[in-house]
Amino acid sequence: MPSEGRCWETLQALRSSEKGRLCYHRDWLLRGEDVLEECMSVPKLSSYSGWVVDHVLPHTQENPPSSETSESSRSTSDVEQPSCVPKSPIRTPTFSTASPATPDGTEDKQESQHAEPMALHSSRRIKVEGCIQMYELVHRMRGTEGLRQWQEEQERKVRALSEMASEQLKRFDERKELKHHKEFQDLREVMEKSSREALGHQEKLKAEHRHRAKILNLKLREAEQQRLKQVEQERLRREEGQLRLRGLYGLQEEVLQLSQQLDASEQHRDALKVDLSAFRTRGNQLCGLVSGIIRATSENGFPTAEDQAVAERALQDMRDLLTSLQQEVARACEDKRRQDEAQAKRQESHTQQRPEVHREAPAPSQGPGGKQSEGLQVKVQDRTMRWYQQLQDVSSQCVLAFEELTNSKDSQAKKIKMDLQKAATIPVSQISTIAGSKLKEIFDKIHNLLSGKPVQSGGRSVSVTLNPQGLDFVQYKLAEKFVKQGEEEVASHHEAAFPIAVVASGIWELHPRVGDLILAHLHRKCPYSVPFYPAFKEGMALEDYQRTLGYQVKDSKVEQQDNFLKRMSGMIRLYAAIIQLRWPYGGRQQSHPHGLNHGWRWLAQILNMEPLSDVTATLLFDFLEVCGNALMKQYQVQFWKMILLIKEDYFPRIEAITSAGQMGSFIRLKQFLEKCLQHKEIPVPKGFLTSSFWRS
């Protein structure tokens, strides 16, 4: 068929054309970028499209051959069919020499000669090219439409997924909120249950507490009644004991007075030539018995009725002894009188026989310097002895007051006792001559402790209010530590006496009982500070007697004399510093609680007593070196009279009893006083606290 032949010719022409020789890839759809690029790019027309529109299409529309029509319909049907034809713009080189319309008429004529066969020949090609372009356009439109539909589908899916995710998120938030509500509700129920259980337990505890409180109140009332009963019994016992103690003191005073009367009878011994030693020995025994009762009473508490009865019997024995002595003296006087009368008669008869011879009676013995030697006291004055005994009683009562705390087995009580002892003694050990501000801190700490305020000690807060007996314990230990510092620190460093003394004086002024305890400890360790020379009593062990003299006895060994004098010197120096110093930050309205008048009394009393070898000279030197300047300013002329008395009358007595090996202390005292008399001034002691010390 002619139409089929033309189709094959067309296909053959297409195969021979430039586009027909192009290679078309079957996987062109896989290259999405090129497809999308061609779909999105602007379509381009061939350079011969204008000529085709002007010359070919009008003729084709006027005379459509049947074969061409059929072919075009077939081609159109082919284009409409979804076949996979590669896209490629057809640029036919056949028309490369042709040009659309030219203004030149000659050229048009030449073209018209050849146009007709060319038009006839290329019309099929133009149709095919148009069909190809139409197919490409349709395919591009289909691709664009498919891409648009795919995009819309993807957008719908994205929206659906977004909505689904949003819904899932809402459900998740709802489930999470529901879970939180459930947990909160469970926690709330648990808390309510716990609170109900706690309230029930609390009510149960309240009921138990009320029951226990009721029982404790009953026990407390019983204990309070028992305590009041014991307090009343203790008060009655103390009152009775005080009455007995005062009675004992009265009995002792009377016994001592009778003993003095016995001693006074010694003056008749040489005159009457009678032995009265038995009476004196018995009198000393009775005095020792009464003193022993009082000493035991001071250690054990108050005297019993048996003690009082024994003391009364001793007094009665002393009275009987004095009566017997007086009777013996009276008989001896009567015998002496009779002997004198007989002697006078014999002398008278003898003088009548020979001439009378006058003889001078021997002059009384002269003391040094032409003065008559007078006997000094050996015993302490009664008033001083009573004062000494009162201080010892105060100390004993203080010990009894905190006896329960000392003997307690409770660990808490022991801990409180140790804390209180450290708080009382450590500040005293820290006293030095460094600065006045440091001294004030120590004083304030001790004063606060005694005032019941809490103080820091060893990193803990300590107060005397922790125990009812705490104040008595602290006062006793504090006084004991002050004296121990004098015994040890001042004995080694004489300048330390003044800072220790000024703190002790300030505490004494604010807390008088501490001062009494300081004196009691001082008198017990150094009886020469009273002054008091303890006498050896019959039946007393030698070690006990040495202890009463102030010596330290350990394992039956008595300390060396040098060490003994060193300790006594330290305590006398501390005492001499206390009586002249006052705390500078205290009030000056009241007088010194134990001032220079006591120092004058001590000096006068020790000069009225017989000196002791090595001891008296040492103590006089230490006392005058520390306190002499203050006494000189206070008593002036009277003080210098006292110094002259020591030089002229007391030095010979000390020298008479001092052996050659103990002359060191005597020579030191003698040189010191001679130098003072030469310069007519007692020097200020070394280490004395001046105003610059308190400003440091």
XYZ file of C-alpha atoms in Angstrom:
696
model
C 0.000 0.000 0.000
C 1.261 3.448 -0.942
C 0.507 4.865 2.554
C 2.468 2.099 4.209
C 5.354 2.748 1.867
C 5.381 6.383 2.821
C 5.401 5.474 6.522
C 8.399 3.319 6.036
C 9.990 6.007 4.008
C 9.230 8.415 6.812
C 10.721 6.122 9.364
C 13.726 5.640 7.089
C 14.057 9.399 6.716
C 13.773 9.835 10.480
C 16.428 7.164 11.025
C 18.709 8.950 8.609
C 18.110 12.353 10.207
C 20.268 13.796 13.003
C 17.679 12.929 15.623
C 17.376 9.462 14.271
C 21.092 9.011 14.714
C 20.842 10.115 18.390
C 21.151 7.473 21.059
C 18.067 7.206 23.287
C 18.580 5.677 26.722
C 15.927 3.459 28.137
C 16.765 4.517 31.705
C 16.097 8.203 31.038
C 13.311 8.145 33.656
C 15.857 7.206 36.333
C 17.605 10.513 35.823
C 15.004 12.541 37.651
C 17.001 15.743 37.598
C 16.968 15.944 33.756
C 13.288 15.107 33.554
C 12.386 17.711 36.140
C 14.691 20.216 34.503
C 13.101 19.690 31.091
C 9.633 19.836 32.614
C 10.396 23.047 34.408
C 12.322 24.695 31.515
C 10.578 26.968 29.011
C 9.664 25.135 25.778
C 11.682 26.193 22.679
C 10.477 26.177 19.003
C 12.579 25.184 16.071
C 14.122 27.918 13.930
C 11.963 26.759 11.008
C 8.691 26.850 12.850
C 7.778 30.207 11.389
C 8.302 28.990 7.821
C 6.292 25.828 8.500
C 3.430 27.874 9.891
C 3.463 30.243 6.876
C 3.922 27.804 3.984
C 3.177 24.254 4.910
C 0.285 24.304 7.358
C -2.071 26.456 5.163
C -1.667 24.035 2.230
C -2.072 21.055 4.422
C -5.281 22.356 5.824
C -6.691 23.116 2.272
C -5.757 19.812 0.579
C -5.369 17.116 3.098
C -4.460 13.943 1.200
C -6.163 10.936 2.390
C -2.962 9.098 2.945
C -1.510 11.959 4.886
C -4.706 12.367 6.831
C -4.647 8.734 7.683
C -0.996 8.984 8.455
C -1.494 12.077 10.611
C -4.352 10.389 12.394
C -2.167 7.373 12.928
C 0.601 9.590 14.048
C -1.748 11.427 16.344
C -3.020 8.185 17.694
C 0.536 7.118 18.153
C 1.346 10.307 19.941
C -1.654 9.896 22.189
C -0.613 6.391 23.041
C 1.630 6.183 26.072
C 4.807 5.103 24.371
C 8.264 5.708 25.712
C 9.863 8.023 23.105
C 13.044 9.814 24.111
C 12.880 13.503 24.203
C 15.187 15.447 22.005
C 14.691 18.666 20.114
C 14.771 18.028 16.350
C 17.015 20.295 14.495
C 16.869 19.220 10.791
C 19.962 20.160 8.893
C 17.972 20.058 5.649
C 16.566 23.429 6.457
C 19.814 24.904 7.506
C 20.303 26.552 4.071
C 16.806 27.867 3.909
C 15.682 31.068 5.385
C 12.175 32.184 6.189
C 11.059 35.092 4.096
C 13.448 37.523 2.477
C 12.618 40.898 1.127
C 14.512 40.252 -2.024
C 12.168 39.260 -4.881
C 14.829 37.456 -6.864
C 15.474 35.144 -4.032
C 11.747 34.472 -3.680
C 11.572 33.480 -7.274
C 14.491 31.178 -6.963
C 13.047 29.657 -3.866
C 9.669 29.258 -5.404
C 11.235 27.194 -8.150
C 12.615 24.769 -5.665
C 10.004 25.276 -2.907
C 7.330 23.101 -4.222
C 9.288 19.851 -4.347
C 10.940 20.700 -1.024
C 7.624 21.500 0.611
C 6.195 18.308 -0.640
C 9.174 16.446 0.472
C 9.476 18.004 3.964
C 5.857 18.256 4.962
C 6.017 14.765 6.358
C 9.086 15.604 8.290
C 7.447 18.656 9.735
C 4.451 16.648 10.754
C 6.614 14.029 12.349
C 8.575 16.726 14.118
C 5.382 18.391 15.233
C 4.052 15.057 16.398
C 7.269 14.449 18.274
C 7.072 17.846 19.883
C 3.413 17.347 20.678
C 4.271 13.932 22.173
C 7.033 15.505 24.186
C 4.674 18.273 25.297
C 2.008 15.768 26.240
C 4.565 13.606 28.004
C 5.960 16.656 29.797
C 2.442 17.742 30.800
C 1.723 14.214 31.978
C 4.992 14.205 33.912
C 4.226 17.611 35.400
C 0.722 16.501 36.276
C 2.045 13.255 37.745
C 4.667 15.171 39.684
C 2.051 17.599 40.908
C -0.214 14.732 41.927
C 2.736 12.997 43.610
C 3.602 16.203 45.438
C -0.006 16.634 46.514
C -0.078 13.018 47.610
C 3.123 13.502 49.566
C 1.765 16.692 51.108
C -1.410 14.837 52.069
C 0.680 12.070 53.588
C 2.857 14.631 55.424
C -0.267 16.397 56.701
C -1.754 13.072 57.702
C 1.448 12.024 59.430
C 1.704 15.446 61.122
C -1.900 15.215 62.304
C -1.307 11.650 63.474
C 1.896 12.701 65.296
C 0.062 15.624 66.844
C -2.712 13.349 67.995
C -0.181 10.848 69.349
C 1.605 13.691 71.157
C -1.696 14.786 72.667
C -2.415 11.209 73.720
C 1.112 10.951 75.186
C 0.633 14.211 77.087
C -2.735 12.992 78.320
C -1.248 9.659 79.446
C 1.677 11.483 81.106
C -0.652 13.890 82.878
C -2.842 10.995 83.922
C 0.226 9.191 85.272
C 1.272 12.324 87.201
C -2.231 12.641 88.612
C -2.176 8.994 89.670
C 1.294 9.342 91.256
C 0.252 12.544 93.023
C -2.923 10.853 94.217
C -0.944 7.823 95.440
C 1.574 10.094 97.172
C -1.231 12.060 98.700
C -2.862 8.895 99.972
C 0.493 7.685 101.374
C 1.088 11.044 103.088
C -2.410 11.084 104.518
C -1.942 7.537 105.726
C 1.456 8.433 107.235
C 0.024 11.527 108.881
C -2.831 9.496 110.317
C -0.359 6.919 111.624
C 1.876 9.699 112.972
C -1.076 11.365 114.676
C -2.048 8.053 116.178
C 1.500 7.407 117.328
C 1.691 10.942 118.662
C -1.491 10.507 120.609
C -0.150 7.249 121.961
C 3.100 8.927 122.968
C 1.171 11.782 124.558
C -0.821 9.331 126.586
C 2.361 7.507 127.645
C 4.029 10.841 128.398
C 1.096 11.949 130.542
C 1.238 8.649 132.364
C 4.982 8.883 132.903
C 4.736 12.555 133.836
C 2.157 11.656 136.423
C 4.434 8.955 137.830
C 7.439 11.278 137.730
C 5.489 14.031 139.445
C 4.616 11.619 142.199
C 8.258 10.546 142.467
C 9.407 14.157 142.352
C 7.013 15.118 145.095
C 8.222 12.188 147.147
C 11.840 13.072 146.391
C 11.202 16.736 147.198
C 9.578 15.791 150.471
C 12.479 13.479 151.212
C 14.938 16.212 150.250
C 13.180 18.769 152.418
C 13.197 16.284 155.237
C 16.894 15.648 154.728
C 17.578 19.366 154.428
C 15.726 19.975 157.659
C 17.598 17.154 159.334
C 20.872 18.472 157.920
C 20.016 21.978 159.101
C 19.223 20.722 162.579
C 22.406 18.637 162.514
C 24.436 21.625 161.365
C 22.885 23.887 163.970
C 23.558 21.314 166.615
C 27.049 20.786 165.199
C 27.693 24.521 165.105
C 26.605 24.798 168.722
C 28.870 21.925 169.637
C 31.694 23.392 167.553
C 31.348 26.770 169.228
C 31.267 24.964 172.536
C 34.444 23.108 171.565
C 36.113 26.381 170.571
C 35.133 27.807 173.949
C 36.471 24.702 175.692
C 39.697 24.906 173.681
C 40.093 28.589 174.496
C 39.621 27.870 178.196
C 42.032 24.940 178.013
C 44.626 27.152 176.323
C 44.166 29.828 178.971
C 44.649 27.242 181.692
C 47.691 26.004 179.808
C 49.113 29.524 179.833
C 48.556 29.633 183.574
C 50.451 26.358 183.809
C 53.274 27.886 181.768
C 53.266 30.944 184.006
C 53.904 28.722 186.990
C 57.312 27.867 185.543
C 58.650 31.074 187.053
C 58.275 29.455 190.503
C 60.360 26.464 189.528
C 63.752 28.013 190.216
C 62.555 30.088 193.132
C 60.802 27.235 194.896
C 63.112 24.525 193.636
C 60.203 22.258 192.865
C 59.735 20.039 189.812
C 56.540 21.001 187.938
C 57.351 19.234 184.678
C 54.732 16.572 185.297
C 51.989 19.183 185.494
C 53.212 20.847 182.307
C 53.442 17.527 180.463
C 49.928 16.610 181.506
C 48.676 20.033 180.458
C 50.262 19.644 177.033
C 48.612 16.256 176.681
C 45.202 17.710 177.476
C 45.731 20.605 175.022
C 46.779 18.130 172.342
C 43.705 16.020 173.063
C 41.331 18.979 172.594
C 43.212 20.170 169.494
C 43.050 16.664 168.044
C 39.294 16.550 168.571
C 38.832 19.870 166.785
C 41.163 18.853 163.951
C 39.304 15.584 163.480
C 36.066 17.521 163.545
C 37.345 19.838 160.820
C 38.172 16.842 158.655
C 35.030 14.792 159.332
C 32.387 17.478 159.759
C 30.766 18.566 162.970
C 31.647 17.233 166.426
C 29.540 14.579 168.053
C 28.204 14.554 171.576
C 30.948 12.107 172.495
C 33.609 14.551 171.219
C 32.076 17.294 173.293
C 31.991 15.047 176.364
C 35.661 14.130 175.892
C 36.585 17.824 175.529
C 34.603 18.708 178.662
C 36.373 15.953 180.595
C 39.709 17.272 179.310
C 38.768 20.757 180.488
C 37.784 19.416 183.884
C 41.061 17.505 184.084
C 42.893 20.719 183.165
C 41.106 22.593 185.905
C 41.925 19.857 188.392
C 45.512 19.893 187.158
C 45.760 23.648 187.641
C 44.225 23.330 191.103
C 46.740 20.635 191.998
C 49.539 22.803 190.622
C 48.406 25.776 192.642
C 48.199 23.617 195.746
C 51.686 22.286 195.044
C 53.001 25.800 194.511
C 51.286 26.946 197.709
C 52.879 24.093 199.672
C 56.224 24.856 198.068
C 55.817 28.564 198.965
C 54.949 27.643 202.502
C 57.987 25.383 202.749
C 60.116 28.083 201.193
C 58.811 30.639 203.632
C 59.601 28.385 206.532
C 63.053 27.685 205.189
C 63.665 31.400 204.685
C 62.586 32.138 208.254
C 64.901 29.457 209.601
C 67.696 30.695 207.388
C 67.109 34.260 208.576
C 67.278 33.169 212.175
C 70.502 31.286 211.585
C 71.914 34.237 209.633
C 70.959 36.635 212.395
C 72.623 34.520 215.027
C 75.673 34.196 212.805
C 75.949 37.931 212.116
C 75.886 38.657 215.775
C 79.052 36.643 216.130
C 81.135 38.368 213.344
C 81.192 41.793 211.648
C 78.593 42.497 209.029
C 79.834 42.198 205.477
C 78.034 44.065 202.750
C 77.832 42.475 199.362
C 76.170 43.696 196.221
C 73.573 41.551 194.703
C 74.467 40.372 191.211
C 72.992 42.542 188.410
C 70.447 40.979 186.130
C 71.703 39.508 182.868
C 72.099 42.081 180.173
C 71.149 41.539 176.639
C 72.978 42.884 173.581
C 73.422 46.657 173.660
C 73.075 46.848 177.399
C 69.354 46.067 177.329
C 67.828 43.483 179.563
C 67.033 40.305 177.746
C 63.350 39.666 177.768
C 61.702 36.396 176.827
C 59.715 36.295 173.582
C 56.639 34.243 172.784
C 56.805 30.747 171.446
C 53.078 30.276 170.879
C 50.896 32.321 168.588
C 48.476 34.840 170.051
C 45.022 33.532 170.894
C 43.267 35.925 168.546
C 45.509 34.895 165.675
C 45.004 31.254 166.543
C 41.240 31.663 166.458
C 41.475 33.396 163.073
C 43.669 30.575 161.786
C 41.204 27.964 163.025
C 38.227 29.768 161.486
C 39.904 29.767 158.083
C 40.611 26.052 158.380
C 36.963 25.500 159.285
C 35.879 27.411 156.177
C 38.146 25.194 154.081
C 36.802 22.027 155.704
C 33.200 23.072 155.195
C 33.917 23.829 151.549
C 35.383 20.353 151.077
C 32.316 18.814 152.702
C 30.062 20.854 150.413
C 31.398 19.233 147.230
C 32.187 15.835 148.728
C 29.360 14.214 146.764
C 30.749 15.534 143.471
C 34.259 14.334 144.337
C 33.190 10.823 145.333
C 30.580 10.375 142.590
C 30.911 7.254 140.411
C 28.753 8.712 137.640
C 30.698 9.267 134.403
C 28.811 12.482 133.663
C 29.615 13.876 137.103
C 33.270 12.915 136.680
C 33.353 14.666 133.305
C 31.805 17.815 134.801
C 34.325 17.716 137.663
C 37.266 17.445 135.264
C 35.937 20.255 133.040
C 35.395 22.531 136.033
C 38.850 21.781 137.432
C 40.482 22.574 134.072
C 38.448 25.763 133.678
C 39.555 26.906 137.162
C 43.239 25.940 137.091
C 44.374 26.427 133.473
C 43.808 30.237 133.416
C 45.855 30.602 136.624
C 48.681 28.603 135.027
C 48.626 31.011 132.057
C 49.278 34.118 134.191
C 52.564 35.736 133.208
C 54.285 39.098 132.915
C 53.742 39.360 129.147
C 51.037 42.039 128.897
C 48.247 43.593 130.916
C 45.632 42.911 128.220
C 46.320 39.168 128.421
C 46.041 39.376 132.203
C 42.648 41.067 131.893
C 41.374 38.278 129.635
C 42.414 35.691 132.220
C 40.799 37.683 135.037
C 37.525 38.056 133.108
C 37.468 34.334 132.353
C 37.918 33.410 136.039
C 35.389 36.023 137.170
C 32.793 34.811 134.639
C 33.308 31.218 135.768
C 32.756 32.152 139.435
C 29.742 34.299 138.468
C 27.946 31.327 136.886
C 28.491 32.379 133.277
C 29.569 29.778 130.705
C 33.217 29.868 129.650
C 35.146 27.966 126.979
C 37.561 25.323 128.206
C 39.078 22.631 126.028
C 36.675 23.440 123.185
C 33.585 22.961 125.375
C 31.318 25.332 127.238
C 31.691 24.969 131.023
C 29.654 26.541 133.831
C 29.392 26.026 137.590
C 25.618 25.745 137.142
C 26.088 22.283 135.604
C 26.233 20.855 139.123
C 24.805 22.218 142.407
C 28.215 21.719 144.060
C 30.155 23.178 141.128
C 30.740 26.618 142.659
C 32.206 25.221 145.909
C 34.457 22.889 143.916
C 35.707 25.669 141.607
C 36.350 28.076 144.497
C 38.367 25.465 146.401
C 40.412 24.368 143.368
C 41.028 27.965 142.290
C 42.377 28.956 145.721
C 44.490 25.811 145.832
C 45.951 26.624 142.400
C 46.850 30.201 143.395
C 48.820 28.922 146.392
C 50.416 26.172 144.288
C 51.594 28.810 141.808
C 53.277 30.628 144.673
C 54.826 27.391 145.870
C 56.201 26.464 142.430
C 56.187 29.355 139.928
C 57.015 32.231 142.287
C 59.631 30.107 144.077
C 61.467 29.728 140.747
C 60.698 33.169 139.214
C 60.278 35.875 141.842
C 58.870 38.409 139.315
C 55.837 36.140 138.719
C 54.513 36.980 142.200
C 53.037 40.308 141.093
C 50.807 39.290 138.125
C 49.549 36.259 140.068
C 48.932 38.399 143.145
C 47.036 41.152 141.304
C 44.641 38.620 139.756
C 44.201 36.866 143.116
C 43.553 40.226 144.807
C 40.941 41.188 142.209
C 39.160 37.832 142.527
C 39.374 38.111 146.332
C 37.684 41.532 146.210
C 34.777 40.256 144.068
C 34.530 36.781 145.636
C 35.577 37.003 149.339
C 35.187 33.283 149.963
C 37.957 32.563 147.463
C 40.226 34.859 149.504
C 39.457 32.973 152.707
C 40.245 29.687 150.944
C 43.523 31.144 149.620
C 44.529 32.016 153.186
C 43.474 28.594 154.450
C 45.585 26.816 151.824
C 48.488 29.199 152.439
C 48.407 28.672 156.228
C 48.186 24.899 155.826
C 51.174 24.680 153.471
C 53.177 27.503 155.067
C 52.246 27.916 158.756
C 54.847 30.708 159.047
C 52.487 32.937 157.045
C 50.135 33.017 160.076
C 52.774 33.274 161.779
C 52.479 29.967 163.594
C 55.196 27.598 164.827
C 53.515 24.211 165.379
C 54.704 22.496 168.553
C 55.610 18.862 168.821
C 53.003 16.965 170.784
C 53.425 13.837 172.789
C 52.495 10.751 170.818
C 52.810 12.515 167.450
C 54.809 10.731 164.742
C 57.903 12.567 163.548
C 56.709 12.520 159.922
C 53.380 14.067 160.893
C 55.153 16.776 162.854
C 57.394 17.546 159.882
C 54.336 17.839 157.676
C 52.781 20.322 160.103
C 55.979 22.386 159.839
C 55.491 22.541 156.037
C 57.944 19.872 154.901
C 57.063 17.425 152.152
C 57.458 13.820 153.234
C 57.392 11.088 150.600
C 58.089 7.452 151.363
C 59.382 8.425 154.820
C 61.900 10.786 153.193
C 61.857 14.457 154.141
C 62.694 16.998 151.446
C 65.986 18.860 151.503
C 66.211 22.070 153.522
C 67.046 24.171 150.447
C 63.949 22.991 148.608
C 61.825 23.573 151.708
C 63.091 27.149 152.119
C 62.552 27.779 148.393
C 58.867 26.770 148.613
C 58.271 28.770 151.784
C 59.953 31.763 150.154
C 57.670 31.551 147.100
C 54.501 31.463 149.201
C 55.607 34.354 151.470
C 56.476 36.426 148.396
C 53.035 35.755 146.915
C 51.386 36.752 150.207
C 53.500 39.935 150.428
C 52.501 40.848 146.861
C 48.766 40.198 147.437
C 48.477 42.528 150.455
C 49.862 45.528 148.541
C 48.209 45.097 145.096
C 44.677 45.759 143.896
C 42.994 44.954 140.596
C 43.272 48.216 138.575
C 39.953 47.774 136.725
C 37.829 47.305 139.833
C 36.023 49.838 141.992
C 38.020 51.755 144.594
C 35.139 52.529 146.928
C 35.956 49.687 149.319
C 39.255 49.021 151.046
C 41.592 46.180 150.184
C 40.070 42.882 151.434
C 43.441 41.931 152.975
C 45.659 44.975 152.836
C 48.929 46.265 154.250
C 47.616 46.317 157.817
C 47.767 42.504 157.759
C 51.350 42.718 156.560
C 52.183 45.039 159.463
C 50.464 42.613 161.863
C 52.442 39.676 160.428
C 55.737 41.533 160.777
C 54.977 42.620 164.351
C 53.889 39.139 165.433
C 56.878 37.352 163.934
C 59.201 39.809 165.717
C 57.421 39.008 169.002
C 58.153 35.305 168.554
C 61.390 33.450 169.072
C 63.234 33.088 165.732
C 63.749 29.761 164.029
C 67.112 28.855 162.627
C 67.389 29.556 158.863
C 63.612 29.951 158.453
C 62.946 33.314 160.134
C 65.803 35.110 158.367
C 64.730 33.747 154.952
C 61.086 34.722 155.390
C 61.916 38.201 156.749
C 64.182 38.912 153.774
C 61.591 37.755 151.202
C 58.766 39.636 152.895
C 60.665 42.937 153.238
C 62.126 42.741 149.718
C 58.624 42.393 148.196
C 56.519 44.456 150.590
C 59.052 46.710 152.349
C 58.650 49.636 149.935
C 54.853 49.643 150.345
C 55.107 49.404 154.157
C 57.654 52.245 154.183
C 55.259 54.518 152.256
C 52.319 53.524 154.451
C 53.829 53.641 157.960
C 56.902 55.862 157.394
C 58.555 56.597 160.799
C 56.973 53.617 162.539
C 58.331 51.346 159.837
C 61.890 52.634 160.308
C 61.546 52.078 164.061
C 60.607 48.492 163.256
C 63.675 48.119 161.033
C 65.929 49.486 163.792
C 64.362 47.049 166.237
C 65.183 44.174 163.880
C 68.768 45.347 163.523
C 69.475 46.075 167.166
C 67.421 43.487 169.024
C 66.315 40.698 166.669
C 69.531 40.181 164.721
C 71.412 39.042 167.870
C 68.658 36.515 168.601
C 68.787 35.099 165.069
C 72.575 34.994 165.120
C 72.580 33.225 168.474
C 70.533 30.255 167.191
C 72.055 30.056 163.681
C 74.822 27.548 163.098
C 77.848 28.287 160.961
C 76.468 26.332 157.983
C 73.172 28.296 157.984
C 74.530 31.835 158.091
C 73.768 32.533 154.400
C 70.176 33.670 154.880
C 71.086 35.704 157.978
C 73.933 37.539 156.194
C 71.690 38.278 153.211
C 69.000 39.796 155.467
C 71.585 41.782 157.432
C 73.180 43.251 154.308
C 69.802 44.136 152.828
C 68.651 46.056 155.926
C 72.008 47.818 156.376
C 71.857 48.986 152.763
C 68.287 50.216 153.227
C 69.211 52.083 156.418
C 72.196 53.602 154.671
C 70.096 54.925 151.767
C 67.046 55.506 154.005
C 64.823 53.821 151.440
C 63.480 50.373 150.626
C 63.899 49.783 146.866
C 60.928 48.960 144.621
C 60.871 45.187 144.115
C 61.940 43.785 140.780
C 58.974 42.904 138.568
C 56.566 45.337 140.232
C 53.622 46.129 137.921
C 53.776 49.697 136.623
C 51.271 51.708 134.571
C 53.150 50.859 131.344
C 52.443 47.183 131.998
C 48.683 47.790 131.913
C 48.923 49.871 128.742
C 50.690 47.021 126.891
